[in-house]
Coordinates of C-alpha atoms in Angstrom, one line a residue:
E739 CA -46.0 -33.3 -110.8
E740 CA -45.1 -30.4 -113.0
L741 CA -48.6 -29.1 -112.7
V742 CA -48.6 -29.4 -108.9
T743 CA -45.1 -27.9 -108.5
G744 CA -46.0 -25.0 -110.8
R745 CA -49.1 -24.2 -108.7
I746 CA -47.1 -24.4 -105.5
A747 CA -44.3 -22.1 -106.9
S748 CA -46.8 -19.6 -108.1
E749 CA -48.5 -19.3 -104.5
I750 CA -45.1 -19.2 -102.8
S751 CA -44.1 -16.4 -105.1
S752 CA -47.4 -14.4 -104.4
F753 CA -47.2 -15.0 -100.9
R754 CA -43.5 -13.7 -100.9
A755 CA -42.4 -16.6 -98.5
K756 CA -38.8 -16.8 -97.8
R757 CA -38.6 -20.1 -95.8
V758 CA -40.9 -22.8 -96.7
A759 CA -41.6 -26.2 -95.0
L760 CA -42.6 -29.0 -97.1
Q761 CA -44.4 -31.7 -94.9
F762 CA -44.6 -35.2 -96.4
P763 CA -46.4 -38.3 -94.8
D764 CA -44.4 -41.5 -94.7
S765 CA -46.0 -42.8 -97.6
L766 CA -44.9 -39.9 -99.8
L767 CA -41.5 -39.3 -98.5
P768 CA -39.9 -41.1 -101.5
T769 CA -41.1 -38.3 -103.7
A770 CA -39.8 -35.5 -101.3
W771 CA -36.4 -35.1 -103.1
D772 CA -38.1 -34.9 -106.6
V773 CA -40.7 -32.3 -105.4
Q774 CA -38.1 -30.1 -103.6
S775 CA -35.7 -30.2 -106.6
A776 CA -38.6 -29.2 -109.0
L777 CA -39.6 -26.4 -106.8
K778 CA -36.2 -25.2 -106.4
R779 CA -35.8 -24.9 -110.1
R780 CA -38.9 -22.8 -110.3
I781 CA -38.5 -20.5 -107.2
G782 CA -34.7 -19.9 -107.3
E783 CA -32.2 -19.5 -104.6
N784 CA -34.1 -16.7 -102.8
V785 CA -36.5 -19.1 -101.0
E786 CA -35.1 -21.8 -98.7
L787 CA -37.0 -25.2 -98.7
F788 CA -37.0 -27.6 -95.8
V789 CA -38.5 -31.2 -95.8
L790 CA -40.4 -32.3 -92.7
A791 CA -40.6 -35.9 -92.1
D792 CA -41.5 -38.2 -89.0
T793 CA -44.0 -35.7 -87.7
S794 CA -44.3 -35.1 -83.9
Y795 CA -48.1 -36.4 -84.1
G796 CA -50.3 -37.4 -86.8
D797 CA -49.5 -37.1 -90.5
C798 CA -52.8 -35.3 -91.0
C799 CA -51.8 -32.4 -88.7
V800 CA -49.7 -29.6 -89.8
D801 CA -46.4 -29.9 -87.9
E802 CA -46.1 -26.2 -86.8
V803 CA -43.6 -27.1 -84.0
A804 CA -41.0 -28.7 -86.5
A805 CA -41.6 -25.7 -89.1
E806 CA -41.1 -23.1 -86.4
H807 CA -37.8 -24.8 -85.4
V808 CA -36.3 -23.6 -88.7
S809 CA -38.3 -20.2 -88.6
C810 CA -40.6 -21.1 -91.5
D811 CA -43.2 -18.6 -92.6
L812 CA -45.3 -21.1 -94.6
V813 CA -46.0 -24.9 -94.7
V814 CA -46.9 -26.9 -97.7
H815 CA -48.7 -30.0 -96.5
F816 CA -49.0 -33.0 -98.8
G817 CA -51.2 -36.1 -98.5
H818 CA -54.2 -36.6 -96.3
A819 CA -54.9 -33.7 -94.0
C820 CA -57.4 -33.2 -91.2
L821 CA -57.6 -29.5 -92.1
S822 CA -57.8 -28.5 -88.4
P823 CA -57.1 -24.6 -87.9
T824 CA -53.4 -23.9 -87.3
K825 CA -52.2 -21.7 -84.3
S826 CA -50.3 -19.2 -86.5
L827 CA -48.5 -20.3 -89.7
P828 CA -50.3 -20.2 -93.0
V829 CA -50.6 -23.6 -94.8
M830 CA -51.2 -24.8 -98.3
Y831 CA -52.9 -28.3 -98.7
I832 CA -52.0 -30.5 -101.4
P833 CA -54.1 -33.7 -101.2
E834 CA -52.9 -36.9 -102.8
K835 CA -55.2 -37.8 -105.6
S836 CA -56.4 -41.4 -106.0
S837 CA -55.5 -43.4 -109.1
E838 CA -58.8 -45.0 -109.0
K839 CA -61.6 -43.3 -111.1
V840 CA -65.1 -42.7 -109.5
D841 CA -67.7 -44.4 -111.7
Y842 CA -70.4 -41.7 -111.9
S843 CA -72.9 -44.2 -113.2
L844 CA -72.6 -46.3 -110.1
L845 CA -72.7 -43.3 -107.9
E846 CA -75.9 -41.9 -109.5
E847 CA -77.3 -45.4 -109.3
L848 CA -76.8 -45.4 -105.5
V849 CA -78.3 -41.8 -105.2
S850 CA -81.4 -43.1 -106.9
K851 CA -81.8 -46.1 -104.9
V852 CA -81.5 -43.8 -101.7
R853 CA -84.1 -41.5 -103.0
D854 CA -86.5 -44.3 -103.7
S855 CA -86.0 -45.6 -100.1
E856 CA -85.9 -42.1 -98.4
P857 CA -88.0 -39.8 -100.6
Q858 CA -88.3 -37.0 -98.0
A859 CA -84.4 -37.0 -97.0
A860 CA -81.8 -34.8 -98.4
V861 CA -79.0 -36.7 -100.1
V862 CA -75.4 -35.2 -99.6
V863 CA -72.3 -36.7 -101.0
V864 CA -69.2 -36.4 -98.8
P865 CA -66.0 -37.1 -100.6
E866 CA -62.8 -38.2 -99.1
L867 CA -60.1 -35.5 -99.9
R868 CA -58.4 -37.6 -102.6
Y869 CA -61.6 -37.9 -104.4
F870 CA -62.9 -34.4 -104.1
S871 CA -61.5 -33.2 -107.4
Q872 CA -63.4 -36.0 -109.3
V873 CA -66.8 -35.6 -107.4
R874 CA -67.0 -31.9 -107.0
N875 CA -68.7 -31.5 -110.3
F876 CA -71.2 -34.3 -109.4
T877 CA -74.7 -33.1 -110.3
A878 CA -77.1 -35.8 -109.1
A879 CA -76.7 -34.8 -105.5
A880 CA -75.5 -32.0 -103.3
V881 CA -71.7 -32.4 -102.7
A882 CA -70.1 -31.3 -99.3
S883 CA -66.9 -29.2 -99.8
P884 CA -63.8 -29.1 -97.5
C885 CA -63.7 -26.2 -95.0
V886 CA -60.7 -24.7 -96.7
E887 CA -59.8 -24.2 -100.2
L888 CA -57.2 -26.8 -101.5
N889 CA -54.2 -26.0 -103.4
K890 CA -54.3 -22.5 -102.1
I891 CA -52.5 -20.7 -99.1
V892 CA -54.8 -20.5 -96.2
K893 CA -54.0 -18.3 -93.2
H894 CA -54.9 -19.6 -89.8
H895 CA -57.7 -17.2 -89.2
E896 CA -59.3 -17.9 -92.5
S897 CA -59.8 -21.8 -91.5
L898 CA -63.3 -22.9 -90.4
G899 CA -61.9 -25.7 -88.8
F900 CA -64.0 -28.5 -87.7
G901 CA -67.6 -28.0 -87.1
K902 CA -70.8 -30.2 -86.7
F903 CA -70.0 -32.2 -89.8
G904 CA -66.2 -32.3 -89.4
R905 CA -64.1 -30.8 -92.1
Y906 CA -66.9 -30.4 -94.5
V907 CA -69.2 -27.6 -95.4
I908 CA -72.7 -28.6 -96.2
P909 CA -74.1 -26.8 -99.4
E910 CA -76.9 -24.4 -98.9
T911 CA -78.9 -26.2 -101.6
A912 CA -79.3 -29.2 -99.3
S913 CA -81.7 -29.0 -96.4
P914 CA -80.1 -28.6 -93.0
P915 CA -79.9 -32.1 -91.3
E916 CA -81.0 -30.3 -88.2
E917 CA -84.4 -29.6 -89.7
G918 CA -85.0 -33.1 -91.1
R919 CA -83.5 -36.4 -92.0
S920 CA -80.7 -36.6 -94.3
V921 CA -78.7 -39.4 -96.1
F922 CA -75.1 -39.1 -96.4
I923 CA -73.0 -41.0 -99.0
W924 CA -69.3 -41.2 -98.2
V925 CA -67.0 -41.5 -101.3
G926 CA -63.9 -43.1 -100.0
S927 CA -62.6 -45.9 -97.8
A928 CA -64.8 -47.5 -95.2
D929 CA -61.6 -47.7 -92.8
S930 CA -60.9 -43.7 -93.2
R931 CA -60.4 -42.0 -89.9
T932 CA -62.2 -39.1 -91.4
L933 CA -65.4 -41.2 -91.9
R934 CA -65.1 -42.4 -88.2
S935 CA -64.8 -38.7 -87.0
V936 CA -67.7 -37.4 -89.0
V937 CA -70.3 -40.2 -88.4
V938 CA -70.1 -39.8 -84.7
S939 CA -72.1 -36.6 -85.2
L940 CA -74.6 -38.3 -87.5
S941 CA -76.4 -40.7 -85.3
A942 CA -79.7 -39.4 -86.5
H943 CA -78.9 -39.9 -90.0
L944 CA -78.2 -42.9 -92.6
V945 CA -74.6 -43.1 -93.8
H946 CA -73.8 -45.1 -97.0
V947 CA -70.1 -45.9 -98.0
F948 CA -69.2 -45.7 -101.8
D949 CA -65.8 -47.2 -102.0
P950 CA -64.5 -46.9 -105.6
E951 CA -61.6 -49.4 -104.8
A952 CA -63.8 -52.1 -103.3
A953 CA -65.7 -54.7 -104.9
E954 CA -68.8 -53.9 -103.1
T955 CA -69.3 -50.2 -103.7
D956 CA -72.2 -49.8 -101.1
H957 CA -72.8 -50.7 -97.5
S958 CA -74.2 -48.6 -94.7
V959 CA -72.3 -47.6 -91.6
A960 CA -73.4 -48.9 -88.2
V961 CA -73.3 -45.3 -86.5
G962 CA -75.2 -46.5 -83.4
R963 CA -72.7 -49.2 -82.7
L964 CA -69.8 -46.8 -82.8
I965 CA -71.8 -44.5 -80.5
T966 CA -72.5 -47.4 -78.2
Q967 CA -68.8 -48.3 -78.0
R968 CA -67.8 -44.7 -77.2
F969 CA -70.4 -44.5 -74.3
A970 CA -69.1 -47.7 -72.8
V971 CA -65.7 -46.1 -72.5
V972 CA -67.3 -43.1 -70.9
E973 CA -68.7 -45.6 -68.1
K974 CA -65.1 -46.6 -67.4
A975 CA -64.1 -43.1 -67.1
R976 CA -66.8 -42.1 -64.9
H977 CA -65.5 -44.2 -61.9
A978 CA -61.7 -43.3 -62.4
H979 CA -59.8 -41.3 -59.9
R980 CA -56.5 -40.5 -61.8
Y981 CA -56.8 -38.9 -65.3
G982 CA -54.0 -38.3 -67.7
I983 CA -54.4 -35.5 -70.2
V984 CA -52.4 -36.5 -73.4
A985 CA -51.2 -33.5 -75.6
G986 CA -51.7 -35.3 -78.8
T987 CA -51.0 -32.1 -80.8
L988 CA -49.2 -28.9 -80.4
S989 CA -50.5 -27.2 -83.5
V990 CA -54.2 -27.3 -83.6
S991 CA -55.8 -23.9 -82.6
G992 CA -57.3 -23.9 -79.0
Q993 CA -55.3 -27.1 -77.8
S994 CA -53.8 -25.3 -74.7
Q995 CA -57.2 -23.9 -73.7
A996 CA -58.6 -27.4 -74.0
I997 CA -55.9 -28.8 -71.7
A998 CA -56.8 -26.1 -69.1
R999 CA -60.5 -26.7 -69.3
C1000 CA -60.1 -30.5 -69.0
Q1001 CA -58.1 -29.8 -65.8
K1002 CA -60.8 -27.5 -64.4
V1003 CA -63.5 -30.3 -65.2
I1004 CA -61.6 -32.7 -63.4
E1005 CA -60.7 -30.6 -60.4
R1006 CA -64.3 -29.7 -59.9
A1007 CA -65.1 -33.4 -59.8
E1008 CA -62.5 -33.7 -57.1
R1009 CA -60.2 -36.2 -59.0
R1010 CA -56.6 -35.8 -60.0
S1011 CA -55.2 -34.9 -63.4
Y1012 CA -51.8 -35.1 -64.9
T1013 CA -50.7 -33.7 -68.2
I1014 CA -48.5 -36.0 -70.4
C1015 CA -46.8 -35.1 -73.7
V1016 CA -45.7 -38.4 -75.4
G1017 CA -46.0 -37.5 -79.2
K1018 CA -48.1 -40.1 -81.1
P1019 CA -50.1 -41.9 -78.3
T1020 CA -49.5 -45.8 -78.5
V1021 CA -50.2 -48.5 -75.9
E1022 CA -46.5 -49.0 -75.2
K1023 CA -46.0 -45.3 -74.3
L1024 CA -49.2 -45.2 -72.1
R1025 CA -48.3 -48.4 -70.4
N1026 CA -45.4 -46.2 -68.9
F1027 CA -47.9 -44.6 -66.6
P1028 CA -49.7 -47.6 -64.8
E1029 CA -51.2 -45.3 -62.1
I1030 CA -53.2 -43.4 -64.6
E1031 CA -56.7 -45.0 -65.0
V1032 CA -58.1 -43.0 -67.9
F1033 CA -56.4 -40.9 -70.6
I1034 CA -58.0 -38.0 -72.3
V1035 CA -56.5 -37.3 -75.8
I1036 CA -56.2 -33.6 -76.9
A1037 CA -55.8 -34.0 -80.6
C1038 CA -57.6 -33.4 -84.0
P1039 CA -60.7 -35.4 -84.4
E1040 CA -59.1 -38.0 -86.4
N1041 CA -56.6 -38.9 -83.9
S1042 CA -58.9 -38.4 -80.9
L1043 CA -61.2 -41.4 -81.6
L1044 CA -58.9 -44.3 -80.7
S1045 CA -60.3 -47.7 -80.8
P1046 CA -60.9 -49.2 -77.2
K1047 CA -59.5 -52.5 -78.7
D1048 CA -56.0 -51.1 -79.1
F1049 CA -55.5 -50.0 -75.6
D1050 CA -55.7 -51.6 -72.2
R1051 CA -56.9 -48.4 -70.6
A1052 CA -59.8 -46.2 -71.4
V1053 CA -58.7 -43.4 -73.9
I1054 CA -61.5 -40.7 -74.3
T1055 CA -62.1 -37.3 -75.9
P1056 CA -62.7 -34.1 -74.1
M1057 CA -66.5 -34.4 -74.7
E1058 CA -66.6 -37.9 -73.3
L1059 CA -64.9 -36.4 -70.1
I1060 CA -67.7 -33.8 -69.9
V1061 CA -70.2 -36.6 -70.2
A1062 CA -68.4 -38.7 -67.5
L1063 CA -67.8 -35.9 -64.9
T1064 CA -70.5 -33.3 -65.2
D1065 CA -74.3 -33.0 -65.1
N1066 CA -74.3 -33.8 -68.9
Q1067 CA -74.2 -37.5 -68.1
H1068 CA -77.2 -38.1 -70.5
L1069 CA -75.8 -36.1 -73.5
D1070 CA -77.9 -36.4 -76.6
P1071 CA -75.7 -38.4 -79.1
R1072 CA -76.8 -35.9 -81.8
L1073 CA -74.5 -33.3 -80.0
Y1074 CA -71.6 -35.8 -80.1
S1075 CA -68.4 -34.4 -81.7
A1076 CA -64.7 -35.3 -81.6
D1077 CA -63.7 -31.7 -81.9
F1078 CA -62.4 -30.5 -78.6
N1079 CA -63.3 -26.9 -79.6
L1080 CA -67.0 -28.0 -79.8
A1081 CA -66.8 -30.0 -76.5
F1082 CA -66.4 -26.7 -74.4
S1083 CA -68.9 -24.7 -76.5
E1084 CA -71.6 -22.7 -74.8
N1085 CA -74.5 -25.3 -75.4
L1086 CA -72.7 -27.6 -73.0
E1087 CA -72.7 -25.0 -70.2
I1088 CA -69.1 -25.4 -69.3
E1089 CA -68.4 -22.1 -67.2
E1090 CA -65.0 -20.4 -67.4
E1091 CA -65.4 -18.3 -64.1
A1092 CA -62.3 -18.3 -62.1
E1093 CA -62.6 -19.4 -58.5
E1094 CA -61.5 -16.9 -55.9
S1095 CA -60.1 -19.5 -53.5
K1096 CA -58.7 -22.9 -54.3
K1097 CA -58.9 -25.5 -51.6
E1098 CA -55.5 -27.2 -50.8
T1099 CA -54.9 -30.3 -52.9
T1100 CA -52.1 -32.7 -53.2
S1101 CA -52.7 -33.5 -56.7
T1102 CA -49.6 -31.5 -57.9
D1103 CA -46.0 -32.5 -57.3
V1104 CA -44.5 -29.0 -57.1
S1105 CA -45.7 -25.5 -56.3
R1106 CA -44.0 -22.0 -56.8
R1107 CA -42.9 -20.0 -53.9
G1108 CA -42.7 -16.3 -54.0
D1109 CA -38.9 -16.3 -54.8
W1110 CA -39.7 -18.6 -57.9
S1111 CA -38.2 -21.6 -56.2
L1112 CA -40.0 -24.9 -56.0
K1113 CA -41.2 -26.9 -53.0
D1114 CA -42.3 -30.4 -52.9
V1115 CA -46.1 -30.8 -52.1
R1116 CA -46.5 -34.6 -52.8
G1117 CA -49.3 -36.2 -51.0
P1118 CA -49.7 -40.0 -50.3
G1119 CA -52.1 -40.4 -53.2
S1120 CA -50.2 -38.7 -56.0
A1121 CA -48.8 -40.5 -58.9
A1122 CA -45.4 -39.3 -57.9
A1123 CA -45.6 -41.1 -54.6
E1124 CA -46.6 -44.2 -56.4
L1125 CA -43.6 -43.8 -58.7
Q1126 CA -41.4 -43.8 -55.6
R1127 CA -42.8 -47.2 -54.4
R1128 CA -41.9 -48.9 -57.8
S1129 CA -39.0 -51.4 -57.7
Y1130 CA -37.7 -49.8 -60.9
V1131 CA -37.9 -46.1 -61.4
G1132 CA -35.7 -45.5 -64.3
M1133 CA -31.9 -45.1 -64.8
E1134 CA -29.9 -44.6 -61.6
Y1135 CA -27.3 -41.9 -61.6
Q1136 CA -24.3 -42.9 -59.6
T1137 CA -21.8 -40.3 -58.5
P1138 CA -18.9 -40.1 -59.3
K1139 CA -19.0 -43.1 -61.6
D1140 CA -21.6 -41.3 -64.0
A1141 CA -20.0 -37.9 -63.6
P1142 CA -19.8 -35.9 -66.9
T1143 CA -16.7 -36.7 -69.0
K1144 CA -15.2 -35.7 -72.3
A1145 CA -16.9 -37.0 -75.5
R1146 CA -15.0 -39.9 -77.0
K1147 CA -15.2 -41.4 -80.7
G1148 CA -17.4 -44.3 -80.6
K1149 CA -17.1 -47.6 -82.5
S1150 CA -17.7 -47.6 -86.4
G1151 CA -18.7 -50.4 -88.6
I1152 CA -21.3 -53.0 -88.2
A1153 CA -22.3 -55.2 -85.3
A1154 CA -20.6 -58.3 -86.8
Q1155 CA -17.5 -56.6 -86.8
Y1156 CA -16.5 -53.1 -85.8
S1157 CA -13.5 -51.3 -87.4
D1158 CA -11.2 -51.8 -84.4
E1159 CA -11.8 -55.5 -84.3
S1160 CA -9.3 -57.8 -86.0
D1161 CA -11.2 -61.2 -86.0
R1162 CA -13.9 -61.6 -88.4
L1163 CA -17.0 -63.6 -87.6
D1164 CA -17.9 -66.0 -90.3
W1165 CA -21.6 -67.3 -90.3

């Protein structure tokens, strides 16, 4: 802990930050007070520290919105991170280190076995962030590196973000997978969201999992089955008429442009779209929109690939939307990516030219007049019209019964006996 806090304090001092946000995932929140106290002793009173907990979206994303609420000029992110490029704030990533040691002999044995079965293939080791410090000096095979330097302050424009192979940069010593077959060895948990977001782009390659914490250290990943599951969801999306675009992040660079592009793709297909902001998408939250047939999640790759088993409606990524509603209906699985920035890249031929005239549509609920007032343009097929036909549409406002009143002091105590109750309940 002293080594970590000393490194953080040194980076804060060299960056000359005055207001620093410390973002912790739920699993590391018990250590937040100790870390903040240790940092305060090192950096003094000239730097204000703020602890961010209960992030608006995924723990892996930098919560720029919460940090900007307290005018921070730097975020220190602890724990697992998706390393998605931020919009404006610089960030320092402090990954959690695993207490389990990587057995080099077992890993070397797996590399040898892979080379015996695939002598022409390049072998690349891809470590989970918590194992990177242990595996980075592994010499029996090429080791992929994170796209940003860990334990250092990274400015938003310096991050490479997600590419073809997720957060990782394939070393130049390994032959590019596009030119031939490669075998990837994932060092980490088989249930990792990072692994799922990376393997969807590796359908042409073999992926092994080396889990230091599991009894069985080696097994292959069924990449084809995962791709098949995703394309089954695309088939459902192809026949839908109402789409909900879920803002699953407000911090990843390019998020607002991705929402606008999804709206344009849906509009050109003559379907309806509605933009929804619900924080972390859950089945309970999305059930509040029964009129929506398909949800498109705009989030980091790790939070975009949601399991179809966990939702009763189709939940897809922007690239899957393109496959469903454009001429790219038979998109090569090798081009698949969960990164919404790659979904709208030039190779998918999504044009950005503005239309001179837009035909009238009833898909929006309000429209601006010249005097900046609003007029209702709801049509019979809009989700707003469906809402009005529900038997329950939310809390009802009754005037004057519900008119604003002065605030009053509420009850105190516990539910079994409030402070103003004389009788005590004995259970």
